[in-house]
Amino acid sequence: MSGFPIEAMSSVAPIVELRGITKRFGPVEVLTDIDLSLRSGRVHSLAGENGAGKSTIVKILGGVHRPDDGLIFKEGEEITIHGAAEAQRHGIAVIHQHPALFPDLSVAENIFVGRQPRRLGRIDWVAMRREARELLSGLRVDVDVRLPVKMLGIAERQTVEIVKALSLRARVLVMDEPTSAISREEAVRLFEIVETLKQQGVAILFISHFIDEILRLGDDVTILRSGRRVVTSSAAELTLESTVRHMVGRTPEALFPKEAAAIGEPVVEVRGLAGCGFVEDVSFTLRAGEIVGFFGLVGAGRSEVAQMLFGIEPPDRGEVRVDGGRARIRSPRDAMRLGISLLPEDRHQQGLVLEFPIRANATLPILRRFTRWLGLVDRTREAEIAGDYAKRMRVVATGIEQLVNALSGGNQQKVLLAKWLMPSPRILILDQPTRGIDVGAKAEIHRIISQLAGQGMAIVLISDDVPDVTAMADRILVFRSGRIVAEFSRATVDRGSMVLAASHAGPDPVAAGPGAGRP
Amino acid sequence: MKRVREYVARWEALLLVFLIGTFVFGAGVSRYFWTASNISIATASFMPVAIVALAMTLIIVTGEIDISVGSIVGLCAACLGVCLERGLPIGAAMPLSLVVGALAGLGNGVMVAYVGLPSLVVTIGTLALYRGLAQIVLRERGVSDFPEWYQNIGFGTIGGSPVPWSSLIFAVLAIGFAVFLHATRGGRALYAIGNNREAARFSGIAVKRGLLGLFVTSGVMCSVAAIVLTAYLASARSDTASGLELQVITAVVLGGVDIFGGSGTMVGVVIALFVLAFVQNSLGLAGVTPEAQQIATGGVLIATLSVFGAARFVRAHGAARGRFRRRRPRALATGGRPSGGGEESVKAHAGRE
Ligand SMILES: Nc1ncnc2c1ncn2[C@@H]1O[C@H](COP(=O)(O)OP(=O)(O)OP(=O)(O)O)[C@@H](O)[C@H]1O
Ligand SMILES: [Mg+2]
C-alpha cells in the first residue's frame, strides 16, 4: 500500500510505533493494516477525509479503543494500551478537539489535578502556582494560572492541556484537529509551541483538515483513505495538490467559487441590537440572495448575535424586522416560524443529540411535518426524507439508523447541516458550518450554500476561516468586543485589513464611531 | 445500533425471566399463590403504584424526578374523603380530586420549569407540603362510607372474570402512555430533553412547557391512583399512600429507565411493575412483614441502580468522565464538552422512541 518505505525517512528510532493495526466496529472495518511511527523531535501529520479513520487511530493510542489486530511498540518493546491511565503511563498524551478540563478549577489546579504539590499534608498553593507558571513560561505562554479554566478561550485551554501533558512527562503528544475550533492567528501560536516541543524531543501526531497546516507543520505525512494508509512520505515531497489527490483518490475539485446571485429585498433588518452582557449597537441588513459573513476572533460576539436572532437569548435592546414587519422572537419556535434556521457552533452541546440515530437528529426541528392525528410520527416518511438529506450531504454511515455518536466528527457536522436545511429556511444562519469538515466536503458545502443563495435565501455565515468568508460572502462584517467595527464588500476585502480590524490591534470599537459597520 | 437494540432486548427479556422466576418462587411459597383470586388481588393492590409509575416514567426519561407522588395521592384521597363527609356525591368528588392533583402537579412544574429549581429538591419540599395539607384537611379521621359501585373501581372484577376493574383502567392508560412515548412527536421530544436539553432547545422544542405539562400529568395520574386506591381500601385517610414514591421509582428504574434520563421503554416498566407486584405478594404470603418488604424494595432499587451504574462505567471506560459530562456547568457550553471517550459512550436504549 505504502508509496514510500518508512525507514528511509528518518534514522531516528521511533518512540511509539503502530504495526499492522486493524480495527472493526461490528462488521465494519474502519482501519486496515495501519503502520505509523512517531519519532522524537518530529511531527507526523495525519490527513484523510471525514471518516477515514484518523480519530480511531488517536483513540487507539489514547487507550480508548483496542485494536482487533496488529501491534503497538514503545521503543521496540511491544505494549498494550488499556485505558487512558495506561496511555499516560506510557508517556502518551492525547489532546482532543474539545479540551477535557475542569471548568471551575483554576489553570494551576487543572494542570496538577490529582497530584497537587503538598506541604504538611495540605495543598501547597504557592508551589503549585509557581510550577504552573514555570511550565507555561517554558512555552512562552502568558496566562494567569489563578483564572478558572472556563474564563479561557479554546486556544488557551488547549495550551493548558499541552502543559498538563508535559508536566506528566509525555513523550508523545497526539493532537486531534487542534486547529479546527480556533482562529488561524491562534493556530500560529500553537505552532510555535509545537516547535518548542520538537526541540525538547517530543514526538507529535498532528491531525488537521487544513492541508497547508499538514504540510507546513509535519515532518512526515501519512494519508489515510477509507481506513487504509495510502501514503507515508516526508512533507517536502508532497504538494497541496498531491496530498488532496491521495486523500480523495482523484483530482480535487477546485474550491467552489460563489455564483453570482440576484440580491433582492431586505429580509432581515437589525437595529441597535444589544444583549448577552457585551453585545452593543449591532445593526445590519440582510437581503434575499445575499451572503453576509461575520468575521472576528473567538468571543467577538458573533454567535451571541446569531443566538439572539434565533430566540435563544433575549436581547436587552434593539429591533429586529423581518420582511419589514417588527419581529418578536422569544423562542427558537418563533424564529423557525419566521423561516430562520440556526446551525449552532457547538455540535455536541447545542447541535446534536448524540444518543439519537441520524434520522431522529435530522428531523428533530421539523417532526411536526411528519405527524398525523394524535401527534403520531409517520416513520416511513421521516426515514425517507432523512435518507434523502443524508445522501445529499454525503454522510458516510452504515445507514440513517446509525447513532450519531458513532459517526466521525465531520460526518456529524454534515448531519447537523442536513438538520437545519430541512426546514427550508428563508433565513439561514450558519455558525462555523465547515468546522472539522474535509476539503472535498467543504467544497460541497460551499456549493450548497451558493445554490441556496441563488434561490433567494438570505444567509449569515459566521466563520473563523478567512478563505471561507472571503470566497462566499457578498459583504463581510467584522466583529470585535461585541460590536461591528468594520465592513467590507467582496470587491474591497483583503485578508490583512480584515484580520487587523478583528484583532485588538485595530482601532478601538468605540472610537470607530457609531456609524461604523452600518450598511 | 444493533448492539444497543440487542442490549435492550436482553434487559426486557431478563425482566421476563425475573417475572417467571417470581411466579415459580410464589408457587413454592404458597399453594394459594396460583389461584385466580390471589393473582387478582395482587394485581388490584398494585394498580395505584402502576398508574403513578406511567407518568413517572416520562418524568425520569427527561432526567427529572417527582418524589412528591405519594403525598399528592394522599392529598387527593383526603379531598375525596372531605367531599364525602360534606355530603358531596362521589361522582362530583372525583373530578374535584383530579383538579386538586393537577394543581399539585402544576405547583411542582412551575417551580421546576419556570423558577428553575432542581426537581429533586422541589418535590422533596412538596412531599412534606402536600402531606401536610392532607393532614390539615382530614386530621386523624378516616372516611369510609363510600358507595358500593365506587368501591368496585378498586376491588371489583369485570363480570364474572377475575380481572379487576382497576387493571382495565391501568391497561388503557398504559397503552396511551406507551404510544405517546414511543410513537409521537411529544415522546421524541422527551428523549431529546433527557439526552441533551440544550440541543432540544436549539431544535425548537418548548422544554419548559413540556416539563410543566409532565408534572401536571403526574399530578393527574396521582389523583387517578388516589381514586383507585381509596376505592380499594374503602377508606380515605391523610396517610394514604405514604411511601408510594419508593415503589414507583423502584419499578421505573427496574424497568430499565436511566435514572439520569434519556432512555428506557414503557414495556420494560410495565414488566417491572408486575415483577414487583408479585414479589411483594409472595413475600406477603410467606409471612414477611410489610417493613421487611419495604427493605426488600429499597434493596431492589439500590441493586438495579448499581447494575446500571456498573454497565455505564464499563461502557464509558471511566466513571469520572461520564459524571463530569453530565454535571458540567453551562459556562462551557460554547467551548465544547470535555471530550475523550465522549463520542463512544453509547447509551443503551437511546433512540428507541
Ligand atoms: N463507536 C463506533 N461505532 C461504530 N462505528 C464507528 C465508531 N466510531 C467510529 N466509527 C466509524 O469509524 C469510521 C472512522 O471514524 P473516525 O472518527 O476515525 O474518522 P476521522 O478520520 O477522524 O474523521 P473526521 O475527519 O470526520 O473526524 C467512521 O466511518 C465512523 O462512522
Ligand atoms: Mg476525527
Short mmCIF file of N, CA and C in Angstrom, two decimals, chain A residues 59 63-66 84 96 98-104 150 154 157 307 310-313 332-333 336 342 344-346 348-357 359-360 363-365 367-368 371 374-377 379 382 401-403 405-409 412 419-420, chain B residues 1 3-5 179-180 182-193 195-206 209 262 317 320-321 324-347 349-353:
data_model
loop_
_atom_site.label_atom_id
_atom_site.label_comp_id
_atom_site.label_asym_id
_atom_site.label_seq_id
_atom_site.Cartn_x
_atom_site.Cartn_y
_atom_site.Cartn_z
N LYS A 59 -7.66 7.31 19.14
CA LYS A 59 -8.28 6.63 20.28
C LYS A 59 -7.56 5.33 20.63
N GLY A 63 -5.77 4.70 24.29
CA GLY A 63 -6.30 3.63 25.12
C GLY A 63 -7.81 3.56 25.18
N VAL A 64 -8.49 4.31 24.30
CA VAL A 64 -9.96 4.27 24.31
C VAL A 64 -10.47 3.03 23.58
N HIS A 65 -9.86 2.77 22.42
CA HIS A 65 -10.20 1.56 21.68
C HIS A 65 -9.02 0.61 21.69
N ARG A 66 -9.30 -0.67 21.59
CA ARG A 66 -8.22 -1.64 21.44
C ARG A 66 -8.24 -2.14 20.01
N ALA A 84 -7.09 5.25 29.51
CA ALA A 84 -6.35 6.50 29.47
C ALA A 84 -5.18 6.49 30.45
N HIS A 96 -7.66 16.18 22.83
CA HIS A 96 -8.83 16.04 21.97
C HIS A 96 -9.25 17.40 21.45
N HIS A 98 -12.01 18.88 21.77
CA HIS A 98 -12.63 19.66 22.84
C HIS A 98 -11.87 19.34 24.13
N PRO A 99 -11.13 20.30 24.63
CA PRO A 99 -10.31 20.03 25.81
C PRO A 99 -11.12 19.50 26.99
N ALA A 100 -10.56 18.51 27.68
CA ALA A 100 -11.26 17.89 28.79
C ALA A 100 -10.70 18.43 30.10
N LEU A 101 -11.09 19.63 30.45
CA LEU A 101 -10.59 20.24 31.67
C LEU A 101 -11.75 20.50 32.61
N PHE A 102 -11.44 20.75 33.86
CA PHE A 102 -12.49 21.08 34.82
C PHE A 102 -12.75 22.58 34.77
N PRO A 103 -13.92 22.98 34.32
CA PRO A 103 -14.16 24.39 34.02
C PRO A 103 -14.06 25.31 35.24
N ASP A 104 -14.41 24.81 36.42
CA ASP A 104 -14.44 25.70 37.57
C ASP A 104 -13.12 25.75 38.33
N LYS A 150 -12.82 28.06 32.78
CA LYS A 150 -13.97 28.44 31.96
C LYS A 150 -13.86 29.87 31.43
N ILE A 154 -10.80 28.71 23.72
CA ILE A 154 -10.45 27.33 23.38
C ILE A 154 -8.95 27.19 23.16
N ARG A 157 -7.19 27.02 26.40
CA ARG A 157 -7.43 25.73 27.07
C ARG A 157 -6.56 24.65 26.48
N GLN A 307 -27.56 33.94 18.18
CA GLN A 307 -28.47 33.31 19.14
C GLN A 307 -29.60 34.26 19.55
N PHE A 310 -32.15 34.04 16.89
CA PHE A 310 -32.85 32.75 16.87
C PHE A 310 -33.69 32.53 18.14
N GLY A 311 -33.74 33.51 19.01
CA GLY A 311 -34.62 33.39 20.17
C GLY A 311 -34.04 32.58 21.32
N ILE A 312 -32.72 32.30 21.28
CA ILE A 312 -32.10 31.55 22.37
C ILE A 312 -31.86 32.47 23.55
N GLU A 313 -31.28 33.63 23.26
CA GLU A 313 -31.03 34.62 24.30
C GLU A 313 -31.91 35.84 24.03
N PRO A 332 -36.82 29.73 19.94
CA PRO A 332 -36.45 29.17 18.63
C PRO A 332 -37.68 28.85 17.78
N ARG A 333 -38.76 28.45 18.43
CA ARG A 333 -40.00 28.19 17.68
C ARG A 333 -40.46 29.43 16.93
N MET A 336 -38.21 29.91 14.02
CA MET A 336 -38.44 28.95 12.95
C MET A 336 -39.71 29.30 12.17
N LEU A 342 -30.87 28.17 12.51
CA LEU A 342 -29.53 28.45 13.05
C LEU A 342 -28.78 27.14 13.20
N PRO A 344 -25.91 25.81 15.01
CA PRO A 344 -25.11 26.33 16.11
C PRO A 344 -23.66 25.89 16.03
N GLU A 345 -22.78 26.61 16.74
CA GLU A 345 -21.35 26.35 16.58
C GLU A 345 -20.89 25.09 17.30
N ASP A 346 -21.54 24.74 18.41
CA ASP A 346 -21.06 23.61 19.19
C ASP A 346 -21.93 22.40 18.90
N HIS A 348 -21.76 19.27 19.64
CA HIS A 348 -22.07 18.27 20.68
C HIS A 348 -23.05 18.80 21.71
N GLN A 349 -22.88 20.08 22.04
CA GLN A 349 -23.69 20.63 23.13
C GLN A 349 -25.01 21.18 22.62
N GLN A 350 -24.96 21.90 21.51
CA GLN A 350 -26.15 22.61 21.04
C GLN A 350 -26.75 21.99 19.80
N GLY A 351 -25.95 21.24 19.09
CA GLY A 351 -26.40 20.83 17.77
C GLY A 351 -27.11 19.49 17.72
N LEU A 352 -26.49 18.46 18.31
CA LEU A 352 -26.98 17.11 18.08
C LEU A 352 -27.32 16.41 19.39
N VAL A 353 -28.26 15.48 19.30
CA VAL A 353 -28.49 14.56 20.42
C VAL A 353 -27.66 13.32 20.08
N LEU A 354 -26.50 13.21 20.70
CA LEU A 354 -25.54 12.19 20.27
C LEU A 354 -26.10 10.78 20.39
N GLU A 355 -27.03 10.57 21.30
CA GLU A 355 -27.57 9.23 21.53
C GLU A 355 -28.71 8.89 20.59
N PHE A 356 -29.08 9.82 19.71
CA PHE A 356 -30.13 9.56 18.72
C PHE A 356 -29.48 9.09 17.42
N PRO A 357 -30.23 8.33 16.62
CA PRO A 357 -29.72 7.99 15.29
C PRO A 357 -29.74 9.21 14.37
N ARG A 359 -31.36 9.69 11.70
CA ARG A 359 -32.74 10.04 11.33
C ARG A 359 -33.38 10.98 12.34
N ALA A 360 -33.38 10.58 13.61
CA ALA A 360 -34.10 11.37 14.62
C ALA A 360 -33.44 12.72 14.85
N THR A 363 -34.43 15.12 11.77
CA THR A 363 -35.81 15.56 11.65
C THR A 363 -36.33 16.27 12.90
N LEU A 364 -35.49 16.42 13.91
CA LEU A 364 -35.98 16.96 15.18
C LEU A 364 -36.70 18.31 15.05
N PRO A 365 -36.16 19.28 14.30
CA PRO A 365 -36.88 20.56 14.23
C PRO A 365 -38.17 20.50 13.41
N LEU A 367 -40.26 17.72 12.96
CA LEU A 367 -41.03 16.48 13.19
C LEU A 367 -42.52 16.72 13.00
N ARG A 368 -42.93 17.95 13.32
CA ARG A 368 -44.31 18.37 13.12
C ARG A 368 -44.84 18.00 11.73
N THR A 371 -46.15 14.38 11.39
CA THR A 371 -47.08 13.85 12.38
C THR A 371 -48.49 13.85 11.83
N LEU A 374 -53.19 12.77 16.51
CA LEU A 374 -52.69 12.45 17.85
C LEU A 374 -51.18 12.64 17.98
N GLY A 375 -50.58 13.28 17.00
CA GLY A 375 -49.14 13.50 17.08
C GLY A 375 -48.30 12.29 16.72
N LEU A 376 -48.93 11.26 16.14
CA LEU A 376 -48.16 10.07 15.75
C LEU A 376 -47.20 10.41 14.62
N VAL A 377 -45.98 9.90 14.75
CA VAL A 377 -44.96 10.19 13.76
C VAL A 377 -45.06 9.19 12.61
N ARG A 379 -43.25 7.26 10.48
CA ARG A 379 -41.84 6.85 10.45
C ARG A 379 -41.34 6.61 9.04
N GLU A 382 -40.62 9.94 7.49
CA GLU A 382 -39.49 10.52 8.20
C GLU A 382 -38.17 9.91 7.71
N GLU A 401 -30.00 4.82 10.59
CA GLU A 401 -30.24 4.39 11.97
C GLU A 401 -28.97 4.35 12.80
N GLN A 402 -27.83 4.67 12.20
CA GLN A 402 -26.59 4.69 12.98
C GLN A 402 -26.65 5.84 13.99
N LEU A 403 -26.23 5.53 15.21
CA LEU A 403 -26.23 6.57 16.24
C LEU A 403 -25.19 7.63 15.86
N ASN A 405 -23.31 9.38 17.71
CA ASN A 405 -22.01 9.35 18.41
C ASN A 405 -21.07 8.29 17.87
N ALA A 406 -21.53 7.49 16.93
CA ALA A 406 -20.61 6.55 16.26
C ALA A 406 -20.16 7.09 14.91
N LEU A 407 -20.48 8.36 14.62
CA LEU A 407 -20.03 8.95 13.36
C LEU A 407 -18.72 9.70 13.58
N SER A 408 -17.95 9.86 12.51
CA SER A 408 -16.75 10.68 12.62
C SER A 408 -17.19 12.14 12.74
N GLY A 409 -16.29 12.97 13.28
CA GLY A 409 -16.63 14.37 13.56
C GLY A 409 -17.21 15.09 12.34
N GLN A 412 -20.71 14.03 11.55
CA GLN A 412 -21.67 14.63 12.49
C GLN A 412 -22.04 16.03 12.01
N LYS A 419 -29.89 18.76 9.17
CA LYS A 419 -30.95 19.07 10.13
C LYS A 419 -31.48 20.48 9.93
N TRP A 420 -30.60 21.42 9.66
CA TRP A 420 -31.05 22.80 9.58
C TRP A 420 -31.40 23.26 8.18
N MET B 1 -25.74 0.43 16.70
CA MET B 1 -27.19 0.45 16.83
C MET B 1 -27.72 -0.93 17.12
N ARG B 3 -26.11 -3.41 18.38
CA ARG B 3 -25.70 -3.84 19.71
C ARG B 3 -26.62 -3.27 20.77
N VAL B 4 -26.97 -2.00 20.57
CA VAL B 4 -27.83 -1.34 21.54
C VAL B 4 -29.20 -2.03 21.57
N ARG B 5 -29.72 -2.28 20.38
CA ARG B 5 -31.00 -2.98 20.27
C ARG B 5 -30.96 -4.28 21.03
N VAL B 179 -47.88 4.57 23.67
CA VAL B 179 -47.98 5.14 22.32
C VAL B 179 -47.41 6.55 22.32
N PHE B 180 -47.78 7.33 23.34
CA PHE B 180 -47.26 8.69 23.41
C PHE B 180 -45.74 8.70 23.43
N HIS B 182 -43.50 6.36 22.65
CA HIS B 182 -42.69 5.70 21.61
C HIS B 182 -43.09 6.05 20.18
N ALA B 183 -44.25 6.65 20.00
CA ALA B 183 -44.67 6.84 18.61
C ALA B 183 -45.04 8.29 18.26
N THR B 184 -45.02 9.18 19.22
CA THR B 184 -45.43 10.54 18.89
C THR B 184 -44.27 11.53 18.96
N ARG B 185 -44.56 12.70 18.42
CA ARG B 185 -43.59 13.79 18.44
C ARG B 185 -43.25 14.18 19.87
N GLY B 186 -44.28 14.22 20.72
CA GLY B 186 -44.06 14.59 22.12
C GLY B 186 -43.09 13.63 22.80
N GLY B 187 -43.26 12.34 22.54
CA GLY B 187 -42.38 11.35 23.16
C GLY B 187 -40.94 11.55 22.70
N ARG B 188 -40.77 11.78 21.41
CA ARG B 188 -39.43 12.03 20.86
C ARG B 188 -38.80 13.22 21.57
N ALA B 189 -39.62 14.25 21.79
CA ALA B 189 -39.11 15.45 22.45
C ALA B 189 -38.63 15.12 23.86
N LEU B 190 -39.34 14.24 24.56
CA LEU B 190 -38.92 13.89 25.92
C LEU B 190 -37.54 13.23 25.92
N TYR B 191 -37.32 12.30 24.98
CA TYR B 191 -35.99 11.67 24.90
C TYR B 191 -34.92 12.71 24.57
N ALA B 192 -35.27 13.63 23.67
CA ALA B 192 -34.30 14.66 23.30
C ALA B 192 -33.94 15.51 24.53
N ILE B 193 -34.97 15.88 25.30
CA ILE B 193 -34.72 16.68 26.50
C ILE B 193 -33.85 15.91 27.48
N ASN B 195 -31.69 13.56 26.90
CA ASN B 195 -30.32 13.32 26.45
C ASN B 195 -29.50 14.59 26.35
N ASN B 196 -30.11 15.64 25.86
CA ASN B 196 -29.36 16.88 25.67
C ASN B 196 -30.33 18.04 25.64
N ARG B 197 -30.54 18.60 26.81
CA ARG B 197 -31.57 19.62 26.96
C ARG B 197 -31.28 20.84 26.09
N GLU B 198 -29.99 21.19 26.00
CA GLU B 198 -29.67 22.38 25.24
C GLU B 198 -29.93 22.18 23.75
N ALA B 199 -29.53 21.02 23.23
CA ALA B 199 -29.79 20.76 21.81
C ALA B 199 -31.29 20.70 21.56
N ALA B 200 -32.05 20.19 22.51
CA ALA B 200 -33.50 20.15 22.35
C ALA B 200 -34.04 21.57 22.21
N ARG B 201 -33.55 22.46 23.05
CA ARG B 201 -34.00 23.84 22.99
C ARG B 201 -33.61 24.48 21.66
N PHE B 202 -32.37 24.22 21.23
CA PHE B 202 -31.91 24.76 19.95
C PHE B 202 -32.71 24.18 18.79
N SER B 203 -33.37 23.05 19.00
CA SER B 203 -34.16 22.44 17.93
C SER B 203 -35.60 22.94 17.93
N GLY B 204 -35.91 23.90 18.77
CA GLY B 204 -37.25 24.45 18.78
C GLY B 204 -38.23 23.71 19.67
N ILE B 205 -37.73 22.82 20.51
CA ILE B 205 -38.62 22.12 21.44
C ILE B 205 -38.88 23.03 22.65
N ALA B 206 -40.16 23.17 23.01
CA ALA B 206 -40.51 24.03 24.14
C ALA B 206 -40.26 23.25 25.43
N ARG B 209 -42.34 24.33 28.73
CA ARG B 209 -43.75 23.95 28.66
C ARG B 209 -43.90 22.43 28.77
N GLY B 262 -33.08 10.13 29.39
CA GLY B 262 -32.67 9.89 28.02
C GLY B 262 -32.97 8.53 27.44
N HIS B 317 -15.71 3.60 29.88
CA HIS B 317 -14.28 3.47 30.18
C HIS B 317 -13.84 4.39 31.28
N ALA B 320 -15.62 8.77 36.06
CA ALA B 320 -15.40 10.19 36.33
C ALA B 320 -15.75 11.02 35.11
N ARG B 321 -15.34 10.52 33.95
CA ARG B 321 -15.57 11.27 32.74
C ARG B 321 -17.06 11.44 32.46
N PHE B 324 -18.62 13.85 34.84
CA PHE B 324 -18.20 15.21 34.56
C PHE B 324 -19.05 15.77 33.43
N ARG B 325 -19.29 14.96 32.43
CA ARG B 325 -20.05 15.41 31.28
C ARG B 325 -21.45 15.85 31.69
N ARG B 326 -22.05 15.06 32.57
CA ARG B 326 -23.41 15.37 32.96
C ARG B 326 -23.51 16.61 33.83
N ARG B 327 -22.55 16.72 34.72
CA ARG B 327 -22.66 17.77 35.73
C ARG B 327 -22.04 19.07 35.28
N ARG B 328 -21.63 19.10 34.04
CA ARG B 328 -20.88 20.25 33.59
C ARG B 328 -21.71 21.52 33.63
N PRO B 329 -21.21 22.57 34.25
CA PRO B 329 -21.97 23.81 34.29
C PRO B 329 -22.09 24.43 32.90
N ARG B 330 -23.02 25.33 32.77
CA ARG B 330 -23.32 25.95 31.48
C ARG B 330 -22.16 26.74 30.89
N ALA B 331 -21.29 27.21 31.77
CA ALA B 331 -20.27 28.14 31.32
C ALA B 331 -19.47 27.61 30.13
N LEU B 332 -19.31 26.31 30.05
CA LEU B 332 -18.51 25.76 28.98
C LEU B 332 -19.31 25.53 27.72
N ALA B 333 -20.58 25.86 27.78
CA ALA B 333 -21.46 25.47 26.68
C ALA B 333 -20.96 25.89 25.32
N THR B 334 -20.30 27.03 25.25
CA THR B 334 -19.84 27.44 23.94
C THR B 334 -18.43 26.95 23.67
N GLY B 335 -17.81 26.34 24.68
CA GLY B 335 -16.43 25.92 24.49
C GLY B 335 -16.29 24.46 24.15
N GLY B 336 -17.41 23.75 24.04
CA GLY B 336 -17.31 22.34 23.72
C GLY B 336 -17.26 21.52 24.98
N ARG B 337 -17.80 20.34 24.90
CA ARG B 337 -17.79 19.49 26.08
C ARG B 337 -16.41 18.91 26.26
N PRO B 338 -16.03 18.63 27.48
CA PRO B 338 -14.78 17.92 27.66
C PRO B 338 -14.96 16.56 27.01
N SER B 339 -14.06 16.24 26.14
CA SER B 339 -14.27 15.01 25.39
C SER B 339 -13.35 13.94 25.90
N GLY B 340 -13.03 13.04 25.07
CA GLY B 340 -12.17 11.94 25.48
C GLY B 340 -13.09 10.81 25.84
N GLY B 341 -13.54 10.10 24.85
CA GLY B 341 -14.44 9.00 25.13
C GLY B 341 -15.88 9.42 25.06
N GLY B 342 -16.12 10.71 25.05
CA GLY B 342 -17.49 11.18 24.96
C GLY B 342 -18.20 10.60 23.75
N GLU B 343 -17.47 10.54 22.65
CA GLU B 343 -18.11 10.12 21.42
C GLU B 343 -18.56 8.67 21.46
N GLU B 344 -17.91 7.85 22.27
CA GLU B 344 -18.31 6.46 22.20
C GLU B 344 -19.06 5.96 23.42
N SER B 345 -19.42 6.89 24.33
CA SER B 345 -20.17 6.40 25.47
C SER B 345 -21.60 6.12 25.01
N VAL B 346 -21.71 5.11 24.21
CA VAL B 346 -23.00 4.75 23.65
C VAL B 346 -23.95 4.40 24.78
N LYS B 347 -25.09 5.05 24.74
CA LYS B 347 -26.03 4.83 25.83
C LYS B 347 -27.06 3.81 25.38
N HIS B 349 -30.42 1.77 25.06
CA HIS B 349 -31.85 2.12 24.98
C HIS B 349 -32.12 3.36 24.17
N ALA B 350 -31.14 4.23 24.06
CA ALA B 350 -31.44 5.52 23.44
C ALA B 350 -31.92 5.33 22.02
N GLY B 351 -32.68 6.28 21.56
CA GLY B 351 -33.13 6.24 20.19
C GLY B 351 -34.22 5.21 19.97
N ARG B 352 -34.69 4.58 21.02
CA ARG B 352 -35.75 3.61 20.85
C ARG B 352 -37.10 4.25 21.07
N GLU B 353 -37.25 5.45 20.56
CA GLU B 353 -38.53 6.09 20.83
C GLU B 353 -39.59 5.41 19.99
#
